[in-house]
CSV table of C-alpha atoms in Angstrom, one decimal:
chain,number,residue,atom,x,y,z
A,59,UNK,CA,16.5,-25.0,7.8
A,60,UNK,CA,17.5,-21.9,6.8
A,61,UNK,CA,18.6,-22.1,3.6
A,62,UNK,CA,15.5,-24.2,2.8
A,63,UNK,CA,13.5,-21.0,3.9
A,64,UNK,CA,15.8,-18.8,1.8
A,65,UNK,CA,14.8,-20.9,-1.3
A,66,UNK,CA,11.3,-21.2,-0.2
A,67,UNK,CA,11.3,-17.0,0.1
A,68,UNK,CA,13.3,-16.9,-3.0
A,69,UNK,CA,10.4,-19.2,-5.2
A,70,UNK,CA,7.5,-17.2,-3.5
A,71,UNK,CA,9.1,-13.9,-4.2
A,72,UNK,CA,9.6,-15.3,-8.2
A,73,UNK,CA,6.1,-16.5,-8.1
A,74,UNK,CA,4.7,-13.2,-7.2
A,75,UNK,CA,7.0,-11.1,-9.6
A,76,UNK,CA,5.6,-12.7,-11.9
A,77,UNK,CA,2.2,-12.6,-11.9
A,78,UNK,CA,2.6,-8.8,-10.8
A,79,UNK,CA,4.0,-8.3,-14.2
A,80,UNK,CA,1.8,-10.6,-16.3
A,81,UNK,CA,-0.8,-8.5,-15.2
A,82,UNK,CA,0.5,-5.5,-16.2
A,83,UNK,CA,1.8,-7.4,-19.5
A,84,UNK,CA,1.2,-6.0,-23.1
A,85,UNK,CA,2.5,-7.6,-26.4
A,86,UNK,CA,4.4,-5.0,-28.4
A,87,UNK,CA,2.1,-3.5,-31.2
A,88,UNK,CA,4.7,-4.2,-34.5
A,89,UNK,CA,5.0,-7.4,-35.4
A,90,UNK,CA,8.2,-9.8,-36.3
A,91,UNK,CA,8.0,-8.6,-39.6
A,92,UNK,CA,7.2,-5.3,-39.4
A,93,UNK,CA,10.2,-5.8,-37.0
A,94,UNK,CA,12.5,-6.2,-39.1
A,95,UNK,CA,12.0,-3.6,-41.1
A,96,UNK,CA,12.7,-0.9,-38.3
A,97,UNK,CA,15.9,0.0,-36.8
A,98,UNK,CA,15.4,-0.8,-33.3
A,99,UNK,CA,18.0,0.5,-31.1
A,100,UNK,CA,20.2,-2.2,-29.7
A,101,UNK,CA,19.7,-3.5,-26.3
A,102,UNK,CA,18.6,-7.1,-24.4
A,103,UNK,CA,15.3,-8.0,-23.9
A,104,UNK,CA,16.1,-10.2,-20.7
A,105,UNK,CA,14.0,-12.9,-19.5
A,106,UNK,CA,10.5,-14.0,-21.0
A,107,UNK,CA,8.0,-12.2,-19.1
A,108,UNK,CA,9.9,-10.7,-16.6
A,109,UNK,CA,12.5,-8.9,-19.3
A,110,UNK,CA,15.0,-6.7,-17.2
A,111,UNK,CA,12.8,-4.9,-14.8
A,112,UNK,CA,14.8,-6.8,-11.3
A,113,UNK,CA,17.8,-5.5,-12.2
A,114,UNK,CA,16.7,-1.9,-12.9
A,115,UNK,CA,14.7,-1.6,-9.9
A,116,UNK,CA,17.7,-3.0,-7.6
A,117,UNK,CA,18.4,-0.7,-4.8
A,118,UNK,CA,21.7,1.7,-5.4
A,119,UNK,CA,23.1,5.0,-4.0
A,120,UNK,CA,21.0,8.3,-5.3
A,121,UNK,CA,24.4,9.7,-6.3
A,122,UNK,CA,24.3,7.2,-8.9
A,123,UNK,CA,22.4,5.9,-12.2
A,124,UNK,CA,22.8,2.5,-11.2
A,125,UNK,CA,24.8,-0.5,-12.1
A,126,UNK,CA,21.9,-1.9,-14.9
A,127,UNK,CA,22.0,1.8,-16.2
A,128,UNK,CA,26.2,2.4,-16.3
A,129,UNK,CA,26.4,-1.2,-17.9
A,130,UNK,CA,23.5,-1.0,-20.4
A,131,UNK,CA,24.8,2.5,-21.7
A,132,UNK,CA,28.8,1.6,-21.7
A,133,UNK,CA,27.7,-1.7,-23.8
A,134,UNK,CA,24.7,0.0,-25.9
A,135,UNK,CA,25.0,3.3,-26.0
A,136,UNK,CA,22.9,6.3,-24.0
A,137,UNK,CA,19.5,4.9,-26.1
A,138,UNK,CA,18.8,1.2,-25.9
A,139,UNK,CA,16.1,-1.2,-25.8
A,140,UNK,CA,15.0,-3.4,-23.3
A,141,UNK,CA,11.8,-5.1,-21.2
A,142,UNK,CA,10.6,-3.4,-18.2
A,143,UNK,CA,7.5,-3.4,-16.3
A,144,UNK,CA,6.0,-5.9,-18.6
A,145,UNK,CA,6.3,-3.9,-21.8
A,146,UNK,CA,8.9,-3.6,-24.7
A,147,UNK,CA,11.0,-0.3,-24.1
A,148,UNK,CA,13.4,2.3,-24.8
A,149,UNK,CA,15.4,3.4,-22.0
A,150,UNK,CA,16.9,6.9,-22.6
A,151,UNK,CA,20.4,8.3,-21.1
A,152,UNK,CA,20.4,11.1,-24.3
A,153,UNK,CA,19.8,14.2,-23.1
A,154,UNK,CA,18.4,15.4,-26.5
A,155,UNK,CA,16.1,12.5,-26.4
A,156,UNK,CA,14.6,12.9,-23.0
A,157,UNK,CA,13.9,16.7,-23.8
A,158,UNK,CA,12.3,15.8,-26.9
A,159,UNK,CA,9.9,13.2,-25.3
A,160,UNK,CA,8.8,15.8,-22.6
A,161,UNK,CA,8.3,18.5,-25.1
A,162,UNK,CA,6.0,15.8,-27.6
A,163,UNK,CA,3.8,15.0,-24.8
A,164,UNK,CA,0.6,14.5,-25.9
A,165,UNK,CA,1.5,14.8,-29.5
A,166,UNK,CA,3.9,11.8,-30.1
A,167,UNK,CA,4.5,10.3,-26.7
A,168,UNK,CA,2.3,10.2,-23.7
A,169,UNK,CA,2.2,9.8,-19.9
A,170,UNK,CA,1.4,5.7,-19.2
A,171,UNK,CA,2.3,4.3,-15.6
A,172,UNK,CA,1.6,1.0,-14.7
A,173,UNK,CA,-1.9,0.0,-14.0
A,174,UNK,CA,-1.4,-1.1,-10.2
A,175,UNK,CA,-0.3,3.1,-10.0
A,176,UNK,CA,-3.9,4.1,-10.6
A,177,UNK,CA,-4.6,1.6,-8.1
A,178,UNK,CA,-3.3,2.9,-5.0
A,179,UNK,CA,-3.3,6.8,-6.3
A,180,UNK,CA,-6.6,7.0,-8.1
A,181,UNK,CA,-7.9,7.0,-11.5
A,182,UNK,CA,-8.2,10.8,-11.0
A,183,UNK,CA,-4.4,11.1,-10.0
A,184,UNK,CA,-2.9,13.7,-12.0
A,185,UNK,CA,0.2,11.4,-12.3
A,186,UNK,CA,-2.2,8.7,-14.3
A,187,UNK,CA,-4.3,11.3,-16.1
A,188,UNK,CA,-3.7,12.2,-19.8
A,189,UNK,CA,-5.7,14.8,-22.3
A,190,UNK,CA,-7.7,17.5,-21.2
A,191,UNK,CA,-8.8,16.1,-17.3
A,192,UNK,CA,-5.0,16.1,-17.0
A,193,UNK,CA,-4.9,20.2,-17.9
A,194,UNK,CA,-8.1,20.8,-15.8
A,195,UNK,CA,-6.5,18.8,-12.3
A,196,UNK,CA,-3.0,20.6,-12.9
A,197,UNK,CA,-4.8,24.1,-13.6
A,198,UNK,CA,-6.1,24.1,-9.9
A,199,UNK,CA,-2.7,22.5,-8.7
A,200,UNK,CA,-1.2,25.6,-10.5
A,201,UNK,CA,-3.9,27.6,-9.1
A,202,UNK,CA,-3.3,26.3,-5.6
A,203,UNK,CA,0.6,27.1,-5.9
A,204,UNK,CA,0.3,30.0,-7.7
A,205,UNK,CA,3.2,32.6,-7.4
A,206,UNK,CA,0.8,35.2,-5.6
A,207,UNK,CA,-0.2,32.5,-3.3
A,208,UNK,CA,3.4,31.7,-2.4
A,209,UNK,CA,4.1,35.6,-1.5
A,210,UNK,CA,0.8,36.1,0.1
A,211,UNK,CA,0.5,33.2,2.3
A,212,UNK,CA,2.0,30.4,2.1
A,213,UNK,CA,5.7,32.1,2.5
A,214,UNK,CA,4.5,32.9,6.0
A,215,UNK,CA,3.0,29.7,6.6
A,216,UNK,CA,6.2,28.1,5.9
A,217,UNK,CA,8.5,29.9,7.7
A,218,UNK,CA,6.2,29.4,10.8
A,219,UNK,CA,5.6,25.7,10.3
A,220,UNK,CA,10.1,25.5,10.0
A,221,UNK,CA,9.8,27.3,13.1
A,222,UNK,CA,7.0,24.7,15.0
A,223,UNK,CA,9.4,22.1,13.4
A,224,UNK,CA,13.3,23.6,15.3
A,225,UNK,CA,11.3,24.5,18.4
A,226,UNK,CA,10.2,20.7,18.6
A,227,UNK,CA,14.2,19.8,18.6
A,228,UNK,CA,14.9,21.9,21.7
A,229,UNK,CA,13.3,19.1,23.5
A,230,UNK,CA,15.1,16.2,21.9
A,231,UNK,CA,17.6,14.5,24.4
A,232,UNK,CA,18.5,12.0,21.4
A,233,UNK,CA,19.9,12.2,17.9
A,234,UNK,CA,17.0,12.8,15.5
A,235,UNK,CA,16.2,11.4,12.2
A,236,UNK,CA,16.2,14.7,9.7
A,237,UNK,CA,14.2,12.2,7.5
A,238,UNK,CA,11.7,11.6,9.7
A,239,UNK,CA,11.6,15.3,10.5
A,240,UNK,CA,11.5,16.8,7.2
A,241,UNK,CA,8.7,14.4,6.3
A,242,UNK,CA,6.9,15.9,9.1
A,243,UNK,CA,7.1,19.4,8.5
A,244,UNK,CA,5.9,18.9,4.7
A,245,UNK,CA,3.6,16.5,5.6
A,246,UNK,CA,2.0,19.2,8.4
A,247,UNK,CA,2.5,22.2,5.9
A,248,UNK,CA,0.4,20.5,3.2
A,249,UNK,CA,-2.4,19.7,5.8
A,250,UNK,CA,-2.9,23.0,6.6
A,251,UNK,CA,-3.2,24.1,3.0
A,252,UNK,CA,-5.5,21.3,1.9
A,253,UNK,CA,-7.1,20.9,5.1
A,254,UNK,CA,-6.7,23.7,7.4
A,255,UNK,CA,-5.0,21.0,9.7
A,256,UNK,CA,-3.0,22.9,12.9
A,257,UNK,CA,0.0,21.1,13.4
A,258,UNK,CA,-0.2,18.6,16.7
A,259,UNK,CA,-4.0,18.1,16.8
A,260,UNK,CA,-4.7,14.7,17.4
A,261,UNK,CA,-7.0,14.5,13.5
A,262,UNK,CA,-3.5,15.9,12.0
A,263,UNK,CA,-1.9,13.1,14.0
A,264,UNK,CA,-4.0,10.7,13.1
A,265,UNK,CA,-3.8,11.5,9.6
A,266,UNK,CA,-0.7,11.6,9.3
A,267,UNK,CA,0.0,7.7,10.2
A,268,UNK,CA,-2.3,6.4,8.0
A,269,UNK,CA,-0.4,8.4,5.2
A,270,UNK,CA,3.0,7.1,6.3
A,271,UNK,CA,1.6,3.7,6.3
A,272,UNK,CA,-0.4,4.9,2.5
A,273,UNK,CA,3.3,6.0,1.4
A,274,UNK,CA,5.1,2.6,2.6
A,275,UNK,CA,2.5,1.4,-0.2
A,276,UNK,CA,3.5,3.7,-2.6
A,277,UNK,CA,6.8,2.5,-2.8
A,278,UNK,CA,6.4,-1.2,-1.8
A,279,UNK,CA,6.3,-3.9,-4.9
A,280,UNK,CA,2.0,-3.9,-5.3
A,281,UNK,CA,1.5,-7.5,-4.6
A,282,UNK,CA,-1.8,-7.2,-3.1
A,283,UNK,CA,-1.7,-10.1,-0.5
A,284,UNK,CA,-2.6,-10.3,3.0
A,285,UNK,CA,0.1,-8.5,5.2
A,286,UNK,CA,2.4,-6.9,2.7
A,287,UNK,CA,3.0,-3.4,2.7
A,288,UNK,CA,0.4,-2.6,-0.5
A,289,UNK,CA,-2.2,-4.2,1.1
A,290,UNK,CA,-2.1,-2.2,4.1
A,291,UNK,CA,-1.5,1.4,2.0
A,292,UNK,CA,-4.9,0.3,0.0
A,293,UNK,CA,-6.8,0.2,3.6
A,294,UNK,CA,-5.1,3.4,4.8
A,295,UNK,CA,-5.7,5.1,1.3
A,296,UNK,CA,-9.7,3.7,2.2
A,297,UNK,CA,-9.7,5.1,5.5
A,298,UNK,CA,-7.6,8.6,4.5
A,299,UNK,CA,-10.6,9.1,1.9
A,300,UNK,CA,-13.5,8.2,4.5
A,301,UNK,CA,-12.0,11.0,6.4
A,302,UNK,CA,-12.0,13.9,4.1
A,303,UNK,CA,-15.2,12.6,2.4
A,304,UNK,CA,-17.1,13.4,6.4
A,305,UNK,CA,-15.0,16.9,6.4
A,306,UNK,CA,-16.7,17.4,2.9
A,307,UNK,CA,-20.1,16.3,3.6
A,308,UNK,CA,-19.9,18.6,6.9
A,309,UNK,CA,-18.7,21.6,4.4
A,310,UNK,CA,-21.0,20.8,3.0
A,311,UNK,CA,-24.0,21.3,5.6
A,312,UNK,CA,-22.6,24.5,6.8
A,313,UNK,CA,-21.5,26.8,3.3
A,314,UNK,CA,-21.8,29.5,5.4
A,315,UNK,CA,-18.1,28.8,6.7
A,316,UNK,CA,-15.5,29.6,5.2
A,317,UNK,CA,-11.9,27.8,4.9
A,318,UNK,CA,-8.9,29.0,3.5
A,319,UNK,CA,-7.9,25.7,1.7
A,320,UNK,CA,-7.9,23.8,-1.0
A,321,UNK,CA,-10.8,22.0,-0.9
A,322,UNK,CA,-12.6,24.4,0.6
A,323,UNK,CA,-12.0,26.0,-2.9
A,324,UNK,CA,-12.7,22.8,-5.5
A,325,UNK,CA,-15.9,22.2,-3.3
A,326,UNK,CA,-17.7,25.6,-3.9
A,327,UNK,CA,-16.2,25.7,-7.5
A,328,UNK,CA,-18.6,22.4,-8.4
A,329,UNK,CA,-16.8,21.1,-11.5
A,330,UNK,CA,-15.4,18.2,-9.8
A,331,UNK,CA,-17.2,14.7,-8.4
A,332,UNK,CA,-16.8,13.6,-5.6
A,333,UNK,CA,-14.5,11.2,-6.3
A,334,UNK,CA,-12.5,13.8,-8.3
A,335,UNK,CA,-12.1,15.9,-5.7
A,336,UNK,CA,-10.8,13.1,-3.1
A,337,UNK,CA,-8.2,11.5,-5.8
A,338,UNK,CA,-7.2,15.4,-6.3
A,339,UNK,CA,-6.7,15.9,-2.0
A,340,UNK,CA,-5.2,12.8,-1.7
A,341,UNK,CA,-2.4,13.3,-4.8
A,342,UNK,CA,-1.5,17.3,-4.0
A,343,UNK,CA,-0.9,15.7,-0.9
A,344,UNK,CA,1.4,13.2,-1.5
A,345,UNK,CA,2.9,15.4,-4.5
A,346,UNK,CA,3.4,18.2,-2.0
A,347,UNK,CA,5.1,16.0,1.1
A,348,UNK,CA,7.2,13.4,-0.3
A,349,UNK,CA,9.3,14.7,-3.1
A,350,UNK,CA,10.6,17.7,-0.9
A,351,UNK,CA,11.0,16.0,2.6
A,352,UNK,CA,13.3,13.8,0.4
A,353,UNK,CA,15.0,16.9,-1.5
A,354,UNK,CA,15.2,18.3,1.7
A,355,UNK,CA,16.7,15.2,3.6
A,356,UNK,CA,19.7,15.0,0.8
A,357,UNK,CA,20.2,18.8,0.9
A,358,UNK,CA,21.0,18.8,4.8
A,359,UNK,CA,22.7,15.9,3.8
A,360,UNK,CA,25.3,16.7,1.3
A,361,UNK,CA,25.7,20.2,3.3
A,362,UNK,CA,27.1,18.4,6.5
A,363,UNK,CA,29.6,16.5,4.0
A,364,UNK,CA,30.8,20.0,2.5
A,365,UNK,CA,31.6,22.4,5.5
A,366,UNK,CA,32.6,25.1,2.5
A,367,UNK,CA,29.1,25.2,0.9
A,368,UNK,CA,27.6,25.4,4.5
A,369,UNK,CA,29.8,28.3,5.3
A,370,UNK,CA,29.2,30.3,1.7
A,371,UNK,CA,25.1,29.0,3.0
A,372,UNK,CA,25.0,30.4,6.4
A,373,UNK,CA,27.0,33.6,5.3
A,374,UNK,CA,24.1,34.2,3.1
A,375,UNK,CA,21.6,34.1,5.1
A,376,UNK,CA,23.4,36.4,8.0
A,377,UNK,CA,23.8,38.5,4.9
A,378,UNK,CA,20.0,38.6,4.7
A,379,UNK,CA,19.6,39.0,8.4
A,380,UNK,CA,22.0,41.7,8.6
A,381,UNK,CA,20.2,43.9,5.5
A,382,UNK,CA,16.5,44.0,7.5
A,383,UNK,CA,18.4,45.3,10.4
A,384,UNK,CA,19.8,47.9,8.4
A,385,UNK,CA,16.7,48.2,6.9
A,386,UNK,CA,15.2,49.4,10.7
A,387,UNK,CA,12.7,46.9,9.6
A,388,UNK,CA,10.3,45.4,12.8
A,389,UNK,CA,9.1,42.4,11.3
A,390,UNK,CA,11.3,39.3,11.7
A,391,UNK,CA,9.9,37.6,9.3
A,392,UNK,CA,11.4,36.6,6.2
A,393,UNK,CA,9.4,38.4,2.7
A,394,UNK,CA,9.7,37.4,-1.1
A,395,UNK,CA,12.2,40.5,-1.1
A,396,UNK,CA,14.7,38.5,1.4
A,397,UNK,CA,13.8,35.5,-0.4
A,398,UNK,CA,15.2,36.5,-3.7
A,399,UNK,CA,18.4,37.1,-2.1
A,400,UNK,CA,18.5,33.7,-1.4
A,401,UNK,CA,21.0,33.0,-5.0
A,402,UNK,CA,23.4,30.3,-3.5
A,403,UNK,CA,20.6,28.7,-1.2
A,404,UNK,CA,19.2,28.2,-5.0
A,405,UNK,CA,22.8,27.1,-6.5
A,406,UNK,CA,22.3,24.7,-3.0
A,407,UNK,CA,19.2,23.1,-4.0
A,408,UNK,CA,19.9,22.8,-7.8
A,409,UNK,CA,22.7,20.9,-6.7
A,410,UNK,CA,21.1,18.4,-4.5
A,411,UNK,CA,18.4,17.9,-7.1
A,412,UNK,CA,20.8,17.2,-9.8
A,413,UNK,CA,23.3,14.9,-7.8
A,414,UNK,CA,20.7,13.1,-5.5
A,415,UNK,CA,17.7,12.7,-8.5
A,416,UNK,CA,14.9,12.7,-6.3
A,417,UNK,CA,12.8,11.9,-9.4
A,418,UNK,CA,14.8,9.7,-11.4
A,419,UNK,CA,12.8,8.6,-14.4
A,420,UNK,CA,9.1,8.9,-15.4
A,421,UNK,CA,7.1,6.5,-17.8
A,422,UNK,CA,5.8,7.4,-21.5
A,423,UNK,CA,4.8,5.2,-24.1
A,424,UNK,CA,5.1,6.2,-27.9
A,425,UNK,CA,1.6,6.8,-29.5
A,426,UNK,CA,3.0,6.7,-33.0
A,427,UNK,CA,6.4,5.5,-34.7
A,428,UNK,CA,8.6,7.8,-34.0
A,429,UNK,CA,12.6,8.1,-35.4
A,430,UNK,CA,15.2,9.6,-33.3
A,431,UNK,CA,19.2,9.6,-34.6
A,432,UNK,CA,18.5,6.7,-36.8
A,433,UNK,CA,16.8,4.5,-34.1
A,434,UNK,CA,13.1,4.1,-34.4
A,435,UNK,CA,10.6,3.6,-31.2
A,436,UNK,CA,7.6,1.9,-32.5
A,437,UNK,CA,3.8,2.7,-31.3
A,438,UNK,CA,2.9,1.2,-28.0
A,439,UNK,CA,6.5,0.7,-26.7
A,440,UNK,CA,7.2,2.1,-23.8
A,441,UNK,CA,10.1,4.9,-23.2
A,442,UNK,CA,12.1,5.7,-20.1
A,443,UNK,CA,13.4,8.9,-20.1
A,444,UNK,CA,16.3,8.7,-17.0
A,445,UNK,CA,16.7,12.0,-15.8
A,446,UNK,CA,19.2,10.6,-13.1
A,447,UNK,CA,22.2,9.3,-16.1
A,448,UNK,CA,21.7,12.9,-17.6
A,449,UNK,CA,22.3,14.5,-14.0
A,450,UNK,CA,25.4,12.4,-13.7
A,451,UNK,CA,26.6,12.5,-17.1
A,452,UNK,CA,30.4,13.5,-17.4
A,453,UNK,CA,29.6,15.0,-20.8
A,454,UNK,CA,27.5,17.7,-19.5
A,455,UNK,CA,28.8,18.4,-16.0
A,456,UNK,CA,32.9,18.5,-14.7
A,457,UNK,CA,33.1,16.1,-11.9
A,458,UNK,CA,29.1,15.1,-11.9
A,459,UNK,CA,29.3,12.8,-8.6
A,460,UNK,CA,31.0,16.2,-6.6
A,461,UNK,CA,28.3,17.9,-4.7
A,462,UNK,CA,29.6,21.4,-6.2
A,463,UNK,CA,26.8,24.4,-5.9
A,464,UNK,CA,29.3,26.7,-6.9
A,465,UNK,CA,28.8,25.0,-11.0
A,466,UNK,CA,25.7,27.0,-10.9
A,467,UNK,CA,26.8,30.2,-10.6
A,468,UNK,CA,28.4,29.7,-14.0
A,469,UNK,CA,25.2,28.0,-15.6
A,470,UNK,CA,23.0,31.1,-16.8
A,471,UNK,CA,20.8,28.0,-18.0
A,472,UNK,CA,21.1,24.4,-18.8
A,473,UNK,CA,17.8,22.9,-21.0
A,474,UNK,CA,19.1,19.2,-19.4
A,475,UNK,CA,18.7,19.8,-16.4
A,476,UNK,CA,15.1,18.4,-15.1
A,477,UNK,CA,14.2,17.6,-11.8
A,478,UNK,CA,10.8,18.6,-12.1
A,479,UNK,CA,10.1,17.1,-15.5
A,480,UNK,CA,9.2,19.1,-18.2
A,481,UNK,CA,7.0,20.2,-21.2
A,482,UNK,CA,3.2,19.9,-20.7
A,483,UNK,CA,3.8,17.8,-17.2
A,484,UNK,CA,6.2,20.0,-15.7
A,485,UNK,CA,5.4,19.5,-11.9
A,486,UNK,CA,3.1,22.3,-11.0
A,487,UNK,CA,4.5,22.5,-7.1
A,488,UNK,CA,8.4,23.0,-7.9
A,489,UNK,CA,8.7,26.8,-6.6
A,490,UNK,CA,6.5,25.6,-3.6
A,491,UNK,CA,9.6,22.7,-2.8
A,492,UNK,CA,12.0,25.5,-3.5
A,493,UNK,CA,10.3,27.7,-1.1
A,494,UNK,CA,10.1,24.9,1.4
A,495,UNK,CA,13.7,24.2,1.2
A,496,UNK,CA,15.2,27.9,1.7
A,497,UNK,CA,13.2,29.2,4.1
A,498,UNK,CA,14.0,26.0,6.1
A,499,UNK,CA,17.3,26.2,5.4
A,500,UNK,CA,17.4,29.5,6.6
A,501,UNK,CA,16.8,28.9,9.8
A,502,UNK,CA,18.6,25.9,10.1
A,503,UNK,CA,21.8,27.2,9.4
A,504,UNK,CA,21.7,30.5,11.6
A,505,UNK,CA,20.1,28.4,15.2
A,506,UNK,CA,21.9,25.0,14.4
């Protein structure tokens, strides 16, 4: 009986694959013969339908490209062809190559995530969104994140929500999840910027398990039946929205109040629909939480491997602590001043960003013929830039898979290196994660 219900799971699981990527399917643009008059790079298109997208997506250690990405390069080369996510595409391990795509967006490449994306995030998401609606949502991002905003307020609010978050441990008879706890404390911080959410109010509480269940979705295969993960982030995602749309419509009966928060701010600023403005809460919110809990997971992470980068960390930060005493100062806080002392804590985080590829590739798809070293990429294919095999690439860095921070201290720069993306689409919240991280860090080190 069970292995009959392991094949029966097995055929199900096929069956649903597959119409998840026929639906998502397009038909490469050139024909046979125009085909054969381009010089393709080499590669394996897999299975009809289905192509090679199973054995990318199979589950393998951050600290690695993966299995279908080491054999595909070793055999091919770091640019190769292949089928993923229903479409014809070039996969890209070349360094020069994945710069170039980021830098030609919107000129010979452009952003184009799968359909059943736009589904669960929006049509408005900023992550779907190309042209000049694209500019306008990342303008208030960049707006929202804004280097004066980081000194002026939300420094403090992030050293006070690390604080909320370390107190809560003192109470903790058990071992705690750090995963579960950094997820916490971005989710919290980002719900009192967008929101003005106080951390531990039953609405924050509330909200915050639907998005857990929402972000489950996110990353769940979208087969959009009764009782799979998807399913249940669509009706989360519904309920999220019915939430902020009765904070907005109560904004909107009494203007006269003011909040200090994001949508406070697009609501009196007009520009944006309704809908607009909901997509936009719901994405900042998700763009602000996950990435850095994760970031922030590995960091703590690889630290507790590598007791001599801790030590170099912590002595740091006493460093810092030891100047504002010297300094006579009265206020404990940290400032931007004590912050920019922060050089290894920044060595600390490039590091776990580079070894533990929090984003590891992003979609594009070519919008004209385009050659690169001899290999051309046809209009419509789609391209992979992988961020993670450059990361890891023993051509660029001496021992890639050691978690060394100490490598950046020699780097003045490296134009390679992309965590955050790049070009036109660089992500507008990366000094906010790197503020997130350090000031946590801080006080992690010096009270634990």
């Amino acid at each position: 009986f069970e292995t009959l219900g392991a094949v029966v799971l097995g055929v199900l699981l096929a069956l649903l694959i597959v119409i998840v990527f026929v639906t998502n399917l397009e038909y490469p643009i050139c024909n046979s013969s125009r085909k054969k008059q381009m010089n393709l790079p080499p590669g394996n298109m897999g299975w009809p339908v289905l192509g090679q997208t199973v054995q990318y997506l199979k589950p393998h250690a951050a600290t690695s490209p993966g299995r279908f990405m080491e054999e595909s390069c070793a055999r091919y080369g770091k640019i190769f062809r292949s089928h993923l996510f229903g479409h014809p595409t070039v996969v890209s391990a070349d360094p020069e190559l994945n710069k170039f795509i980021l830098q030609n967006e919107g000129r010979l490449f452009e952003c184009s995530y799968p359909s059943t994306i736009g589904g669960i995030l929006g049509k408005w998401s900023m992550l779907v969104l190309v042209g000049e609606m694209h500019k306008h949502m990342r303008t208030i991002a960049l707006n929202f994140m804004s280097n004066k905003k980081l000194r002026s307020k939300l420094l403090d609010d992030i050293e006070m929500q690390t604080l909320l978050t370390l107190k809560s441990w003192e109470k903790m008879k058990q071992p705690l999840s750090v995963q579960s706890e950094t997820k916490k404390f971005t989710f919290n911080l980002m719900a009192k910027q967008i929101l003005s959410f106080n951390s531990g109010e039953p609405e924050t509480d509330d909200l915050m398990k639907e998005y857990f269940t929402f972000m489950k979705g996110v990353i769940s295969a979208p087969i959009n039946f009764p009782g799979t993960s998807y399913r249940r982030a669509l009706k989360s995602r519904s309920k999220i929205l019915e939430g902020v749309k009765k904070i907005m419509d109560e904004r909107k009966r009494r203007p006269d109040i003011h909040y200090d928060d994001l949508l406070d701010n697009v609501i009196k600023d007009g520009r944006l629909s309704t809908e607009q403005i909901l997509d936009l809460v719901l994405n900042i919110l998700f763009a602000g939480h996950e990435t850095s809990a994760v970031a922030l997971t590995l960091c703590i992470y690889f630290l507790d491997n590598f007791p001599l980068a801790l030590d170099s960390l912590r002595s740091e930060h006493l460093g810092i602590i030891r100047t504002k005493q010297q300094q006579e100062s009265n206020d404990p806080r940290l400032n931007w001043d004590d912050y920019k002392q922060m050089e290894f804590t920044n060595n600390v985080i490039n590091e776990t960003l580079r070894i533990g590829n929090v984003v590891r590739f992003v979609h594009r798809k070519a919008l004209k013929d385009v050659k690169f070293k001899g290999y051309d990429i046809p209009a419509g294919w789609k391209v992979l830039p992988v961020f993670a095999a450059v990361h890891l690439d023993p051509a660029l860095y001496d021992n890639p898979l050691q978690f060394n921070p100490q490598r950046w201290q020699k780097m003045e720069s490296n134009a390679y290196f992309t965590p955050f993306g790049g070009g036109p689409r660089l992500c507008a919240g990366l000094e906010l994660a790197k503020l997130e991280i350090a000031v946590f860090l801080h006080h992690l080190v010096l009270n634990y």
